[in-house]
Short mmCIF file of C-alpha atoms and ligand atoms in Angstrom, two decimals:
data_model
loop_
_atom_site.label_atom_id
_atom_site.label_comp_id
_atom_site.label_asym_id
_atom_site.label_seq_id
_atom_site.Cartn_x
_atom_site.Cartn_y
_atom_site.Cartn_z
CA UNK U 1 6.66 25.06 -15.21
CA UNK U 2 8.34 21.87 -16.34
CA UNK U 3 10.96 22.44 -19.02
CA UNK U 4 11.49 19.39 -21.13
CA UNK U 5 14.80 18.45 -22.64
CA UNK U 6 15.34 16.88 -26.04
CA UNK U 7 11.58 16.86 -26.49
CA UNK U 8 11.35 13.66 -24.52
CA UNK U 9 9.03 13.43 -21.61
CA UNK U 10 7.42 10.96 -19.30
CA UNK U 11 3.80 11.35 -18.32
CA UNK U 12 2.02 10.41 -15.16
CA UNK U 13 -1.59 9.40 -15.10
CA UNK U 14 -4.18 11.92 -14.04
CA UNK U 15 -5.68 11.54 -10.64
CA UNK U 16 -8.69 9.35 -11.31
CA UNK U 17 -11.45 10.73 -9.19
CA UNK U 18 -14.28 9.71 -11.46
CA UNK U 19 -16.72 12.08 -9.84
CA UNK U 20 -14.45 14.95 -10.72
CA UNK U 21 -15.05 15.42 -14.40
CA UNK U 22 -12.53 18.24 -14.65
CA UNK U 23 -9.12 16.71 -14.23
CA UNK U 24 -6.35 18.64 -12.62
CA UNK U 25 -3.95 19.42 -15.40
CA UNK U 26 -1.02 21.64 -16.25
CA UNK U 27 0.25 22.88 -19.55
CA UNK U 28 3.82 23.53 -20.50
CA UNK U 29 5.57 25.53 -23.14
CA UNK U 30 7.51 23.15 -25.29
CA UNK U 31 9.93 24.29 -27.90
CA UNK U 32 9.96 22.49 -31.24
CA UNK U 33 7.44 20.04 -32.56
CA UNK U 34 5.46 18.41 -29.82
CA UNK U 35 4.81 15.52 -32.14
CA UNK U 36 8.37 14.34 -31.76
CA UNK U 37 7.85 13.76 -28.08
CA UNK U 38 7.23 10.48 -26.43
CA UNK U 39 6.52 9.86 -22.87
CA UNK U 40 5.27 7.49 -20.26
CA UNK U 41 2.91 7.90 -17.41
CA UNK U 42 3.05 6.61 -13.91
CA UNK U 43 0.39 6.58 -11.26
CA UNK U 44 0.41 8.96 -8.39
CA UNK U 45 -0.48 6.21 -5.99
CA UNK U 46 1.66 3.65 -7.70
CA UNK U 47 -1.44 1.92 -9.00
CA UNK U 48 -0.97 2.93 -12.58
CA UNK U 49 1.99 1.46 -14.33
CA UNK U 50 4.22 3.57 -16.54
CA UNK U 51 3.28 3.51 -20.19
CA UNK U 52 4.94 5.06 -23.24
CA UNK U 53 3.17 7.85 -25.03
CA UNK U 54 3.73 11.01 -27.06
CA UNK U 55 2.28 14.46 -27.00
CA UNK U 56 -0.05 15.17 -29.90
CA UNK U 57 -2.51 17.87 -30.90
CA UNK U 58 -5.96 17.45 -29.37
CA UNK U 59 -8.98 17.55 -31.67
CA UNK U 60 -10.21 21.10 -32.22
CA UNK U 61 -13.51 20.57 -30.43
CA UNK U 62 -12.14 18.75 -27.41
CA UNK U 63 -12.24 21.13 -24.46
CA UNK U 64 -9.01 21.42 -22.54
CA UNK U 65 -9.50 20.87 -18.82
CA UNK U 66 -9.78 24.24 -17.16
CA UNK U 67 -7.24 25.94 -14.97
CA UNK U 68 -4.42 23.44 -14.93
CA UNK U 69 -1.56 22.72 -17.30
CA UNK U 70 -1.63 19.51 -19.24
CA UNK U 71 -0.94 17.90 -22.59
CA UNK U 72 -2.97 15.70 -24.82
CA UNK U 73 -1.12 12.40 -25.01
CA UNK U 74 -1.45 9.43 -27.29
CA UNK U 75 -0.30 6.14 -25.80
CA UNK U 76 1.70 3.70 -27.83
CA UNK U 77 0.25 0.26 -28.32
CA UNK U 78 -3.24 1.05 -27.04
CA UNK U 79 -3.74 4.11 -29.28
CA UNK U 80 -5.64 5.74 -26.39
CA UNK U 81 -5.56 9.42 -25.57
CA UNK U 82 -5.78 11.40 -22.37
CA UNK U 83 -5.02 14.80 -20.89
CA UNK U 84 -1.95 14.39 -18.72
CA UNK U 85 -0.48 16.78 -16.18
CA UNK U 86 2.77 18.32 -17.26
CA UNK U 87 4.34 17.55 -13.91
CA UNK U 88 3.71 13.91 -14.69
CA UNK U 89 5.80 13.94 -17.83
CA UNK U 90 9.24 12.43 -17.63
CA UNK U 91 11.95 11.60 -20.17
CA UNK U 92 11.43 8.28 -21.88
CA UNK U 93 15.04 7.20 -22.10
CA UNK U 94 15.95 8.18 -18.57
CA UNK U 95 13.08 6.16 -17.16
CA UNK U 96 12.84 3.38 -19.67
CA UNK U 97 14.57 0.70 -17.59
CA UNK U 98 12.55 1.52 -14.51
CA UNK U 99 9.34 1.36 -16.54
CA UNK U 100 10.21 -2.03 -17.98
CA UNK U 101 10.92 -3.39 -14.51
CA UNK U 102 7.52 -2.30 -13.20
CA UNK U 103 5.43 -3.24 -16.19
CA UNK U 104 4.87 -6.68 -17.64
CA UNK U 105 2.43 -8.23 -20.09
CA UNK U 106 1.96 -8.64 -23.81
CA UNK U 107 0.20 -5.34 -24.37
CA UNK U 108 2.95 -3.49 -22.58
CA UNK U 109 5.59 -5.22 -24.68
CA UNK U 110 3.67 -4.19 -27.80
CA UNK U 111 3.67 -0.61 -26.56
CA UNK U 112 7.43 -0.68 -26.01
CA UNK U 113 7.95 -2.18 -29.47
CA UNK U 114 5.79 0.59 -30.93
CA UNK U 115 7.71 3.38 -29.21
CA UNK U 116 11.06 1.89 -30.24
CA UNK U 117 9.83 1.57 -33.79
CA UNK U 118 8.67 5.16 -33.71
CA UNK U 119 12.06 6.31 -32.42
CA UNK U 120 13.90 4.36 -35.07
CA UNK U 121 11.84 5.91 -37.87
CA UNK U 122 12.09 9.40 -36.43
CA UNK U 123 15.89 9.10 -36.08
CA UNK U 124 16.46 8.66 -39.77
CA UNK U 125 14.57 11.81 -40.62
CA UNK U 126 16.11 15.26 -40.74
CA UNK U 127 12.83 16.94 -39.92
CA UNK U 128 10.89 16.13 -36.80
CA UNK U 129 7.95 13.81 -37.32
CA UNK U 130 5.23 16.12 -38.53
CA UNK U 131 2.05 14.34 -37.77
CA UNK U 132 0.41 10.99 -37.45
CA UNK U 133 -2.35 10.78 -40.04
CA UNK U 134 -3.97 7.81 -38.34
CA UNK U 135 -4.13 9.68 -35.14
CA UNK U 136 -5.69 12.66 -36.82
CA UNK U 137 -8.36 10.49 -38.40
CA UNK U 138 -8.96 8.77 -35.12
CA UNK U 139 -9.55 12.03 -33.41
CA UNK U 140 -11.91 13.26 -36.06
CA UNK U 141 -13.96 10.15 -35.90
CA UNK U 142 -13.82 10.13 -32.12
CA UNK U 143 -14.57 13.78 -31.61
CA UNK U 144 -18.27 13.22 -30.99
CA UNK U 145 -17.67 10.33 -28.62
CA UNK U 146 -15.06 12.29 -26.74
CA UNK U 147 -17.45 15.19 -26.35
CA UNK U 148 -17.05 17.49 -23.41
CA UNK U 149 -15.64 15.77 -20.41
CA UNK U 150 -16.09 12.20 -21.49
CA UNK U 151 -13.09 10.33 -22.74
CA UNK U 152 -13.14 6.66 -23.25
CA UNK U 153 -9.91 4.76 -23.40
CA UNK U 154 -9.07 1.10 -23.36
CA UNK U 155 -6.85 0.61 -20.37
CA UNK U 156 -6.28 4.11 -19.29
CA UNK U 157 -8.25 6.29 -16.93
CA UNK U 158 -11.59 7.62 -17.87
CA UNK U 159 -12.55 11.21 -17.29
CA UNK U 160 -16.25 10.92 -17.06
CA UNK U 161 -19.39 12.80 -16.22
CA UNK U 162 -21.55 11.00 -13.70
CA UNK U 163 -25.27 11.38 -14.17
CA UNK U 164 -28.15 10.14 -12.05
CA UNK U 165 -27.63 6.76 -10.49
CA UNK U 166 -25.07 5.80 -13.06
CA UNK U 167 -21.47 5.73 -12.10
CA UNK U 168 -18.62 4.74 -14.28
CA UNK U 169 -15.54 3.11 -13.01
CA UNK U 170 -12.52 2.78 -15.16
CA UNK U 171 -10.45 -0.28 -14.70
CA UNK U 172 -7.41 1.65 -13.67
CA UNK U 173 -5.25 -1.40 -13.88
CA UNK U 174 -6.28 -4.34 -15.96
CA UNK U 175 -5.12 -7.87 -16.51
CA UNK U 176 -2.79 -6.73 -19.24
CA UNK U 177 -0.65 -4.63 -16.99
CA UNK U 178 -0.53 -6.89 -14.00
CA UNK U 179 -0.85 -4.41 -11.15
CA UNK U 180 -4.12 -5.26 -9.40
CA UNK U 181 -4.39 -5.84 -5.69
CA UNK U 182 -6.71 -8.85 -5.54
CA UNK U 183 -9.46 -8.99 -2.97
CA UNK U 184 -8.88 -11.52 -0.22
CA UNK U 185 -12.50 -12.63 -0.53
CA UNK U 186 -12.98 -16.16 -1.80
CA UNK U 187 -14.29 -16.09 -5.34
CA UNK U 188 -16.49 -18.74 -6.93
CA UNK U 189 -17.06 -19.03 -10.67
CA UNK U 190 -19.77 -21.09 -12.39
CA UNK U 191 -19.68 -21.55 -16.15
CA UNK U 192 -16.44 -21.97 -18.07
CA UNK U 193 -17.61 -21.22 -21.59
CA UNK U 194 -16.01 -18.74 -24.00
CA UNK U 195 -16.59 -15.88 -21.60
CA UNK U 196 -16.08 -17.62 -18.27
CA UNK U 197 -12.77 -19.20 -19.31
CA UNK U 198 -11.09 -15.88 -20.09
CA UNK U 199 -12.54 -14.25 -17.00
CA UNK U 200 -11.36 -17.02 -14.65
CA UNK U 201 -7.92 -17.06 -16.24
CA UNK U 202 -7.54 -13.35 -15.57
CA UNK U 203 -8.90 -13.62 -12.02
CA UNK U 204 -6.28 -16.28 -11.31
CA UNK U 205 -3.49 -14.37 -13.03
CA UNK U 206 -4.25 -11.38 -10.87
CA UNK U 207 -3.96 -13.47 -7.71
CA UNK U 208 -7.57 -14.12 -6.75
CA UNK U 209 -8.54 -17.27 -4.86
CA UNK U 210 -11.00 -18.93 -7.20
CA UNK U 211 -13.18 -22.03 -6.91
CA UNK U 212 -14.66 -23.20 -10.22
CA UNK U 213 -17.55 -25.37 -11.30
CA UNK U 214 -18.79 -26.22 -14.77
CA UNK U 215 -21.60 -28.51 -15.92
CA UNK U 216 -19.15 -30.35 -18.16
CA UNK U 217 -16.61 -31.09 -15.46
CA UNK U 218 -13.54 -31.61 -17.71
CA UNK U 219 -13.51 -27.91 -18.56
CA UNK U 220 -12.39 -27.29 -14.97
CA UNK U 221 -9.14 -29.24 -15.37
CA UNK U 222 -7.17 -26.49 -17.06
CA UNK U 223 -8.08 -24.01 -14.32
CA UNK U 224 -7.23 -26.45 -11.54
CA UNK U 225 -3.78 -26.69 -13.13
CA UNK U 226 -3.63 -22.89 -13.05
CA UNK U 227 -4.37 -22.86 -9.32
CA UNK U 228 -8.18 -22.86 -9.05
CA UNK U 229 -10.00 -25.04 -6.54
CA UNK U 230 -12.77 -27.37 -7.63
CA UNK U 231 -16.35 -27.11 -6.42
CA UNK U 232 -18.52 -30.22 -6.77
CA UNK U 233 -21.83 -28.39 -7.16
CA UNK U 234 -23.03 -24.79 -7.55
CA UNK U 235 -24.36 -25.04 -3.97
CA UNK U 236 -20.96 -26.06 -2.67
CA UNK U 237 -19.23 -23.21 -4.51
CA UNK U 238 -21.70 -20.65 -3.16
CA UNK U 239 -21.29 -21.98 0.39
CA UNK U 240 -17.46 -22.06 0.17
CA UNK U 241 -17.07 -18.61 -1.36
CA UNK U 242 -17.82 -15.03 -0.37
CA UNK U 243 -18.66 -13.91 -3.91
CA UNK U 244 -19.92 -16.36 -6.53
CA UNK U 245 -20.08 -15.29 -10.19
CA UNK U 246 -21.88 -17.15 -12.91
CA UNK U 247 -21.71 -16.81 -16.67
CA UNK U 248 -23.87 -19.31 -18.52
CA UNK U 249 -25.77 -19.43 -21.80
CA UNK U 250 -29.24 -18.07 -21.32
CA UNK U 251 -32.12 -17.39 -18.91
CA UNK U 252 -32.96 -21.08 -18.51
CA UNK U 253 -29.37 -22.01 -17.65
CA UNK U 254 -29.12 -19.06 -15.26
CA UNK U 255 -32.30 -20.16 -13.45
CA UNK U 256 -31.31 -23.85 -13.38
CA UNK U 257 -27.99 -22.96 -11.82
CA UNK U 258 -29.62 -21.09 -8.95
CA UNK U 259 -32.92 -22.90 -8.47
CA UNK U 260 -32.07 -26.44 -9.62
CA UNK U 261 -31.01 -29.39 -7.46
CA UNK U 262 -27.73 -28.58 -5.65
CA UNK U 263 -28.18 -25.08 -7.04
CA UNK U 264 -26.65 -21.86 -5.76
CA UNK U 265 -29.64 -21.12 -3.56
CA UNK U 266 -28.82 -24.12 -1.37
CA UNK U 267 -25.44 -22.58 -0.59
CA UNK U 268 -26.56 -19.00 0.02
CA UNK U 269 -26.25 -17.77 3.62
CA UNK U 270 -26.65 -14.24 4.96
CA UNK U 271 -23.96 -11.95 3.55
CA UNK U 272 -22.95 -14.20 0.66
CA UNK U 273 -22.81 -12.45 -2.69
CA UNK U 274 -24.09 -13.74 -6.00
CA UNK U 275 -23.17 -12.02 -9.26
CA UNK U 276 -25.07 -12.97 -12.41
CA UNK U 277 -22.92 -12.25 -15.47
CA UNK U 278 -24.97 -14.11 -18.08
CA UNK U 279 -26.86 -12.00 -20.62
CA UNK U 280 -30.48 -12.60 -19.68
CA UNK U 281 -33.76 -10.70 -19.57
CA UNK U 282 -34.61 -8.27 -16.74
CA UNK U 283 -37.38 -10.56 -15.46
CA UNK U 284 -34.89 -13.36 -14.83
CA UNK U 285 -32.66 -10.90 -12.99
CA UNK U 286 -35.53 -9.71 -10.81
CA UNK U 287 -36.45 -13.28 -9.93
CA UNK U 288 -32.87 -14.27 -9.12
CA UNK U 289 -32.33 -11.12 -7.10
CA UNK U 290 -35.44 -11.84 -5.07
CA UNK U 291 -34.59 -15.44 -4.28
CA UNK U 292 -30.98 -14.66 -3.36
CA UNK U 293 -31.92 -11.74 -1.11
CA UNK U 294 -34.76 -13.75 0.45
CA UNK U 295 -32.02 -16.00 1.89
CA UNK U 296 -30.05 -13.04 3.20
CA UNK U 297 -27.69 -13.04 0.22
CA UNK U 298 -26.55 -9.96 -1.69
CA UNK U 299 -27.19 -9.76 -5.42
CA UNK U 300 -25.54 -8.00 -8.34
CA UNK U 301 -26.04 -8.48 -12.06
CA UNK U 302 -22.97 -7.84 -14.19
CA UNK U 303 -23.38 -8.85 -17.83
CA UNK U 304 -20.47 -8.07 -20.09
CA UNK U 305 -19.97 -6.53 -23.51
CA UNK U 306 -17.16 -8.10 -25.49
CA UNK U 307 -16.06 -11.29 -27.12
CA UNK U 308 -13.91 -14.31 -26.32
CA UNK U 309 -10.82 -12.39 -27.39
CA UNK U 310 -11.66 -9.42 -25.17
CA UNK U 311 -12.44 -11.79 -22.31
CA UNK U 312 -9.04 -13.45 -22.72
CA UNK U 313 -7.39 -10.04 -22.86
CA UNK U 314 -9.17 -8.80 -19.73
CA UNK U 315 -10.77 -6.04 -21.79
CA UNK U 316 -14.48 -6.59 -21.27
CA UNK U 317 -16.94 -3.81 -20.47
CA UNK U 318 -18.94 -4.67 -17.38
CA UNK U 319 -22.47 -3.37 -16.84
CA UNK U 320 -23.45 -3.81 -13.23
CA UNK U 321 -26.66 -3.15 -11.30
CA UNK U 322 -28.19 -4.20 -8.01
CA UNK U 323 -26.45 -4.10 -4.64
CA UNK U 324 -23.83 -1.40 -4.82
CA UNK U 325 -21.84 -2.82 -1.92
CA UNK U 326 -21.34 -6.01 -3.94
CA UNK U 327 -20.21 -3.91 -6.89
CA UNK U 328 -17.61 -2.32 -4.64
CA UNK U 329 -16.54 -5.69 -3.23
CA UNK U 330 -16.04 -6.92 -6.79
CA UNK U 331 -13.72 -4.07 -7.71
CA UNK U 332 -10.49 -6.06 -8.12
CA UNK U 333 -12.36 -8.80 -9.99
CA UNK U 334 -13.83 -6.32 -12.44
CA UNK U 335 -10.43 -4.76 -12.92
CA UNK U 336 -8.97 -8.17 -13.69
CA UNK U 337 -11.61 -9.05 -16.26
CA UNK U 338 -12.43 -5.73 -17.86
CA UNK U 339 -11.31 -2.34 -18.99
CA UNK U 340 -14.33 -0.45 -17.69
CA UNK U 341 -17.31 -1.03 -15.48
CA UNK U 342 -20.56 0.88 -15.19
CA UNK U 343 -22.93 0.81 -12.24
CA UNK U 344 -26.44 1.34 -13.55
CA UNK U 345 -28.65 1.39 -10.46
CA UNK U 346 -31.33 -1.12 -9.61
CA UNK U 347 -31.17 -4.77 -10.67
CA UNK U 348 -32.57 -5.28 -14.15
CA UNK U 349 -31.06 -2.10 -15.61
CA UNK U 350 -27.85 -3.81 -16.67
CA UNK U 351 -29.83 -6.56 -18.44
CA UNK U 352 -31.90 -3.92 -20.23
CA UNK U 353 -28.85 -1.95 -21.33
CA UNK U 354 -26.98 -5.08 -22.35
CA UNK U 355 -29.87 -6.31 -24.50
CA UNK U 356 -30.15 -2.95 -26.22
CA UNK U 357 -26.42 -2.95 -26.97
CA UNK U 358 -26.49 -6.50 -28.26
CA UNK U 359 -29.60 -5.78 -30.32
CA UNK U 360 -27.68 -3.00 -32.05
CA UNK U 361 -24.60 -5.17 -32.50
CA UNK U 362 -26.61 -8.10 -33.87
CA UNK U 363 -28.56 -5.92 -36.29
CA UNK U 364 -25.36 -4.21 -37.41
CA UNK U 365 -23.64 -7.53 -38.04
CA UNK U 366 -26.58 -8.71 -40.16
CA UNK U 367 -26.51 -5.46 -42.13
CA UNK U 368 -22.81 -5.87 -42.84
CA UNK U 369 -23.43 -9.41 -44.07
CA UNK U 370 -26.24 -8.09 -46.25
CA UNK U 371 -23.93 -5.45 -47.75
CA UNK U 372 -21.16 -7.93 -48.45
CA UNK U 373 -23.49 -10.35 -50.16
CA UNK U 374 -25.25 -7.60 -52.12
CA UNK U 375 -21.83 -6.45 -53.33
CA UNK U 376 -21.15 -9.94 -54.61
CA UNK U 377 -24.59 -10.29 -56.18
CA UNK U 378 -24.10 -7.07 -58.14
CA UNK U 379 -20.63 -7.92 -59.39
CA UNK U 380 -18.72 -5.72 -56.94
CA UNK U 381 -15.57 -6.78 -55.16
CA UNK U 382 -16.27 -7.63 -51.54
CA UNK U 383 -12.71 -6.72 -50.59
CA UNK U 384 -13.12 -3.30 -52.19
CA UNK U 385 -16.42 -2.85 -50.37
CA UNK U 386 -14.60 -3.58 -47.12
CA UNK U 387 -11.66 -1.32 -48.00
CA UNK U 388 -14.03 1.58 -48.68
CA UNK U 389 -16.10 0.86 -45.58
CA UNK U 390 -12.96 0.91 -43.47
CA UNK U 391 -11.95 4.32 -44.80
CA UNK U 392 -15.25 5.88 -43.83
CA UNK U 393 -16.94 6.87 -40.61
CA UNK U 394 -18.14 3.34 -39.96
CA UNK U 395 -14.58 2.05 -39.73
CA UNK U 396 -14.02 -0.01 -36.61
CA UNK U 397 -12.06 -3.00 -35.42
CA UNK U 398 -15.35 -4.87 -35.28
CA UNK U 399 -16.21 -4.22 -38.94
CA UNK U 400 -12.69 -4.95 -40.09
CA UNK U 401 -12.28 -8.21 -38.14
CA UNK U 402 -15.70 -9.61 -38.89
CA UNK U 403 -15.46 -8.83 -42.61
CA UNK U 404 -11.93 -10.18 -42.91
CA UNK U 405 -13.02 -13.38 -41.21
CA UNK U 406 -16.01 -13.70 -43.54
CA UNK U 407 -13.85 -13.18 -46.61
CA UNK U 408 -11.45 -15.84 -45.34
CA UNK U 409 -14.31 -18.22 -44.55
CA UNK U 410 -13.33 -18.24 -40.87
CA UNK U 411 -16.39 -18.57 -38.64
CA UNK U 412 -14.65 -19.83 -35.49
CA UNK U 413 -16.76 -18.50 -32.60
CA UNK U 414 -15.62 -15.39 -30.80
CA UNK U 415 -19.26 -14.74 -29.93
CA UNK U 416 -21.70 -17.58 -30.59
CA UNK U 417 -24.36 -16.89 -33.18
CA UNK U 418 -26.92 -18.67 -30.99
CA UNK U 419 -26.24 -16.19 -28.18
CA UNK U 420 -26.69 -13.05 -30.27
CA UNK U 421 -29.95 -14.49 -31.63
CA UNK U 422 -31.05 -15.09 -28.04
CA UNK U 423 -30.23 -11.46 -27.24
CA UNK U 424 -32.19 -10.19 -30.25
CA UNK U 425 -35.14 -12.32 -29.20
CA UNK U 426 -34.99 -11.00 -25.63
CA UNK U 427 -34.59 -7.40 -26.80
CA UNK U 428 -37.59 -7.72 -29.10
CA UNK U 429 -39.61 -9.11 -26.21
CA UNK U 430 -38.47 -6.19 -24.06
CA UNK U 431 -39.65 -3.84 -26.82
CA UNK U 432 -42.97 -5.68 -26.84
CA UNK U 433 -43.44 -5.16 -23.14
CA UNK U 434 -42.59 -1.49 -23.44
CA UNK U 435 -44.89 -1.24 -26.46
CA UNK U 436 -41.92 0.10 -28.42
CA UNK U 437 -41.34 -0.90 -32.06
CA UNK U 438 -38.15 -2.79 -32.91
CA UNK U 439 -38.58 -3.53 -36.63
CA UNK U 440 -34.84 -3.55 -37.41
CA UNK U 441 -34.12 -6.06 -34.67
CA UNK U 442 -37.10 -8.15 -35.79
CA UNK U 443 -35.76 -8.32 -39.35
CA UNK U 444 -32.26 -9.17 -38.15
CA UNK U 445 -33.66 -11.83 -35.84
CA UNK U 446 -35.28 -13.54 -38.83
CA UNK U 447 -31.92 -13.70 -40.59
CA UNK U 448 -30.25 -15.21 -37.51
CA UNK U 449 -33.08 -17.74 -37.21
CA UNK U 450 -32.39 -18.72 -40.80
CA UNK U 451 -28.68 -19.03 -40.02
CA UNK U 452 -29.50 -21.26 -37.05
CA UNK U 453 -31.63 -23.43 -39.32
CA UNK U 454 -28.54 -23.72 -41.51
CA UNK U 455 -26.63 -25.15 -38.54
CA UNK U 456 -24.67 -21.99 -37.78
CA UNK U 457 -25.59 -21.76 -34.06
CA UNK U 458 -22.16 -22.76 -32.82
CA UNK U 459 -20.31 -20.56 -35.27
CA UNK U 460 -19.45 -16.92 -34.79
CA UNK U 461 -22.10 -14.21 -35.19
CA UNK U 462 -20.48 -13.37 -38.53
CA UNK U 463 -21.83 -16.68 -39.85
CA UNK U 464 -25.11 -14.81 -40.30
CA UNK U 465 -23.50 -14.15 -43.69
CA UNK U 466 -24.32 -17.72 -44.64
CA UNK U 467 -28.04 -17.01 -44.29
CA UNK U 468 -27.69 -14.77 -47.32
CA UNK U 469 -25.88 -17.21 -49.57
CA UNK U 470 -28.12 -20.25 -49.21
N1 LIG B 1 -19.17 -15.03 -26.26
C1 LIG B 1 -19.32 -13.74 -26.25
O1 LIG B 1 -18.67 -13.04 -26.99
C2 LIG B 1 -20.26 -13.06 -25.28
C3 LIG B 1 -20.15 -11.69 -25.18
C4 LIG B 1 -20.96 -11.03 -24.28
C5 LIG B 1 -21.86 -11.76 -23.53
N2 LIG B 1 -21.96 -13.10 -23.66
C6 LIG B 1 -22.94 -13.81 -22.83
O2 LIG B 1 -22.23 -14.52 -21.80
C7 LIG B 1 -22.90 -15.73 -21.52
C8 LIG B 1 -21.95 -16.87 -21.71
O3 LIG B 1 -21.47 -16.83 -23.03
P1 LIG B 1 -20.34 -17.82 -23.55
O4 LIG B 1 -19.94 -17.29 -24.86
O5 LIG B 1 -19.36 -18.07 -22.50
O6 LIG B 1 -21.22 -19.13 -23.75
P2 LIG B 1 -20.73 -20.63 -23.97
O7 LIG B 1 -19.34 -20.67 -24.44
O8 LIG B 1 -21.80 -21.23 -24.80
O9 LIG B 1 -20.77 -21.25 -22.51
C9 LIG B 1 -21.99 -21.46 -21.87
C10 LIG B 1 -21.74 -21.95 -20.47
O10 LIG B 1 -23.02 -22.20 -19.86
C11 LIG B 1 -23.04 -23.52 -19.34
N3 LIG B 1 -24.41 -24.01 -19.32
C12 LIG B 1 -25.29 -24.05 -20.34
N4 LIG B 1 -26.48 -24.54 -19.92
C13 LIG B 1 -26.34 -24.82 -18.62
C14 LIG B 1 -27.21 -25.36 -17.65
N5 LIG B 1 -28.47 -25.67 -17.92
N6 LIG B 1 -26.73 -25.50 -16.39
C15 LIG B 1 -25.46 -25.18 -16.09
N7 LIG B 1 -24.58 -24.68 -16.96
C16 LIG B 1 -25.02 -24.50 -18.23
C17 LIG B 1 -22.12 -24.28 -20.26
O11 LIG B 1 -21.72 -25.47 -19.64
P3 LIG B 1 -21.11 -26.69 -20.53
O12 LIG B 1 -19.67 -26.38 -20.68
O13 LIG B 1 -21.38 -27.87 -19.73
O14 LIG B 1 -21.85 -26.67 -21.84
C18 LIG B 1 -20.99 -23.29 -20.42
O15 LIG B 1 -20.16 -23.27 -19.29
C19 LIG B 1 -24.12 -15.78 -22.45
O16 LIG B 1 -25.23 -15.30 -21.76
C20 LIG B 1 -23.74 -14.85 -23.57
O17 LIG B 1 -24.87 -14.30 -24.20
C21 LIG B 1 -21.16 -13.76 -24.52
#
């Protein structure tokens, strides 16, 4: 049993065998209020950087991992939670310097600032810090999501249940913490839009060898300065690289890139990998998969959930499907660009899942815009509507950011409105083919079409708001 002193501990990350949904944990008897503790974790294999955290009470309905001793820990800065082995807890102060040496990055600095701030506040109080109301609310609202053995965190390990052909891989070390071992495979990247730019930046930062190409060539300049090589055509990139990714607007662009003159197909040789990251329909994926594999290439689709900000931060969620060996070869790339990746089986499944997710997101965004404008039309304060919304169960960073931006008249694209409308359209068509009704998406799609007619295509998805005020 680990006896802690001064209520200050350091935590080490749980072993991250994703197939093992029951983590190996230990519990420890701690005297005094556990909520005054703060800690950091370090990886068993040295792959996980130390991170400050504190022991908190788990939600009532969250099952403690069986058999082993562990604590429920909240991490500073990320606000994530995880069960951590007691033997992996170490004193914050004693290990602070060492932690700072190992760990770099903005998010880590924010975490250190948060723990120092916490310490400062706690010092001035006679009584130990009783509780963190935000944390409590977070847990309540997360308790369904965190059900059973599934915990989702932003840059920390996942403890997940694997079902069927789906496997879930947590990005155990992401671009924010700077501890990825980059693959030595040569990486190609086609498409330097909002998504591609952030992704390539993070690939480079994490030490990958990247060759870039973009239709509008000037967009490559910045990345060349950052160390990327320049490909003259998609065919040249595919022939120079072991794994070529692409992330372009829509199904037509994705097809043009592969099948067009000097397209990827011309550069595909046996063993070369092609990874389609654009959000497209499953039919396009099937076609691309067939043509790539017909040349001896290996194909993976890997659309992403996120936004420009999350792409820049290396915090995307990657949905992959197709050739599993390519998925495995892409491991360090996915870690650099995202916080989590899912492997969903045969090619086409990731496109289907992505469209469903984006259909929900697009419809939700339109509903929020409808609520905000109805509030105004009925003499209610939009700010108060938002304040109330953010206190309830629908509170989320997404709702808060989008509404704040709307109220400030800021429609700078984080996610182009034209792209979410494309996704709604493709999802509706998918529903059509499955003979499944999608009336909500159909209604939302009409609103986005109206917004496009009002010249909002190149604004953020939140500009759907403008469809309601014209
Ligand atoms: N933005 C988001 O938040 C987000 C989130 C999740 C998924 N996605 C999906 O990710 C994909 C890319 O999104 P994005 O936001 O990066 O889009 P974007 O900023 O509009 O960039 C689109 C990219 O596609 C290229 N392109 C367009 N048509 C082309 C063609 N015919 N041939 C070759 N290249 C072409 C553009 O080249 P030019 O520079 O020459 O125009 C640009 O590099 C889309 O499928 C989108 O739905 C986006």
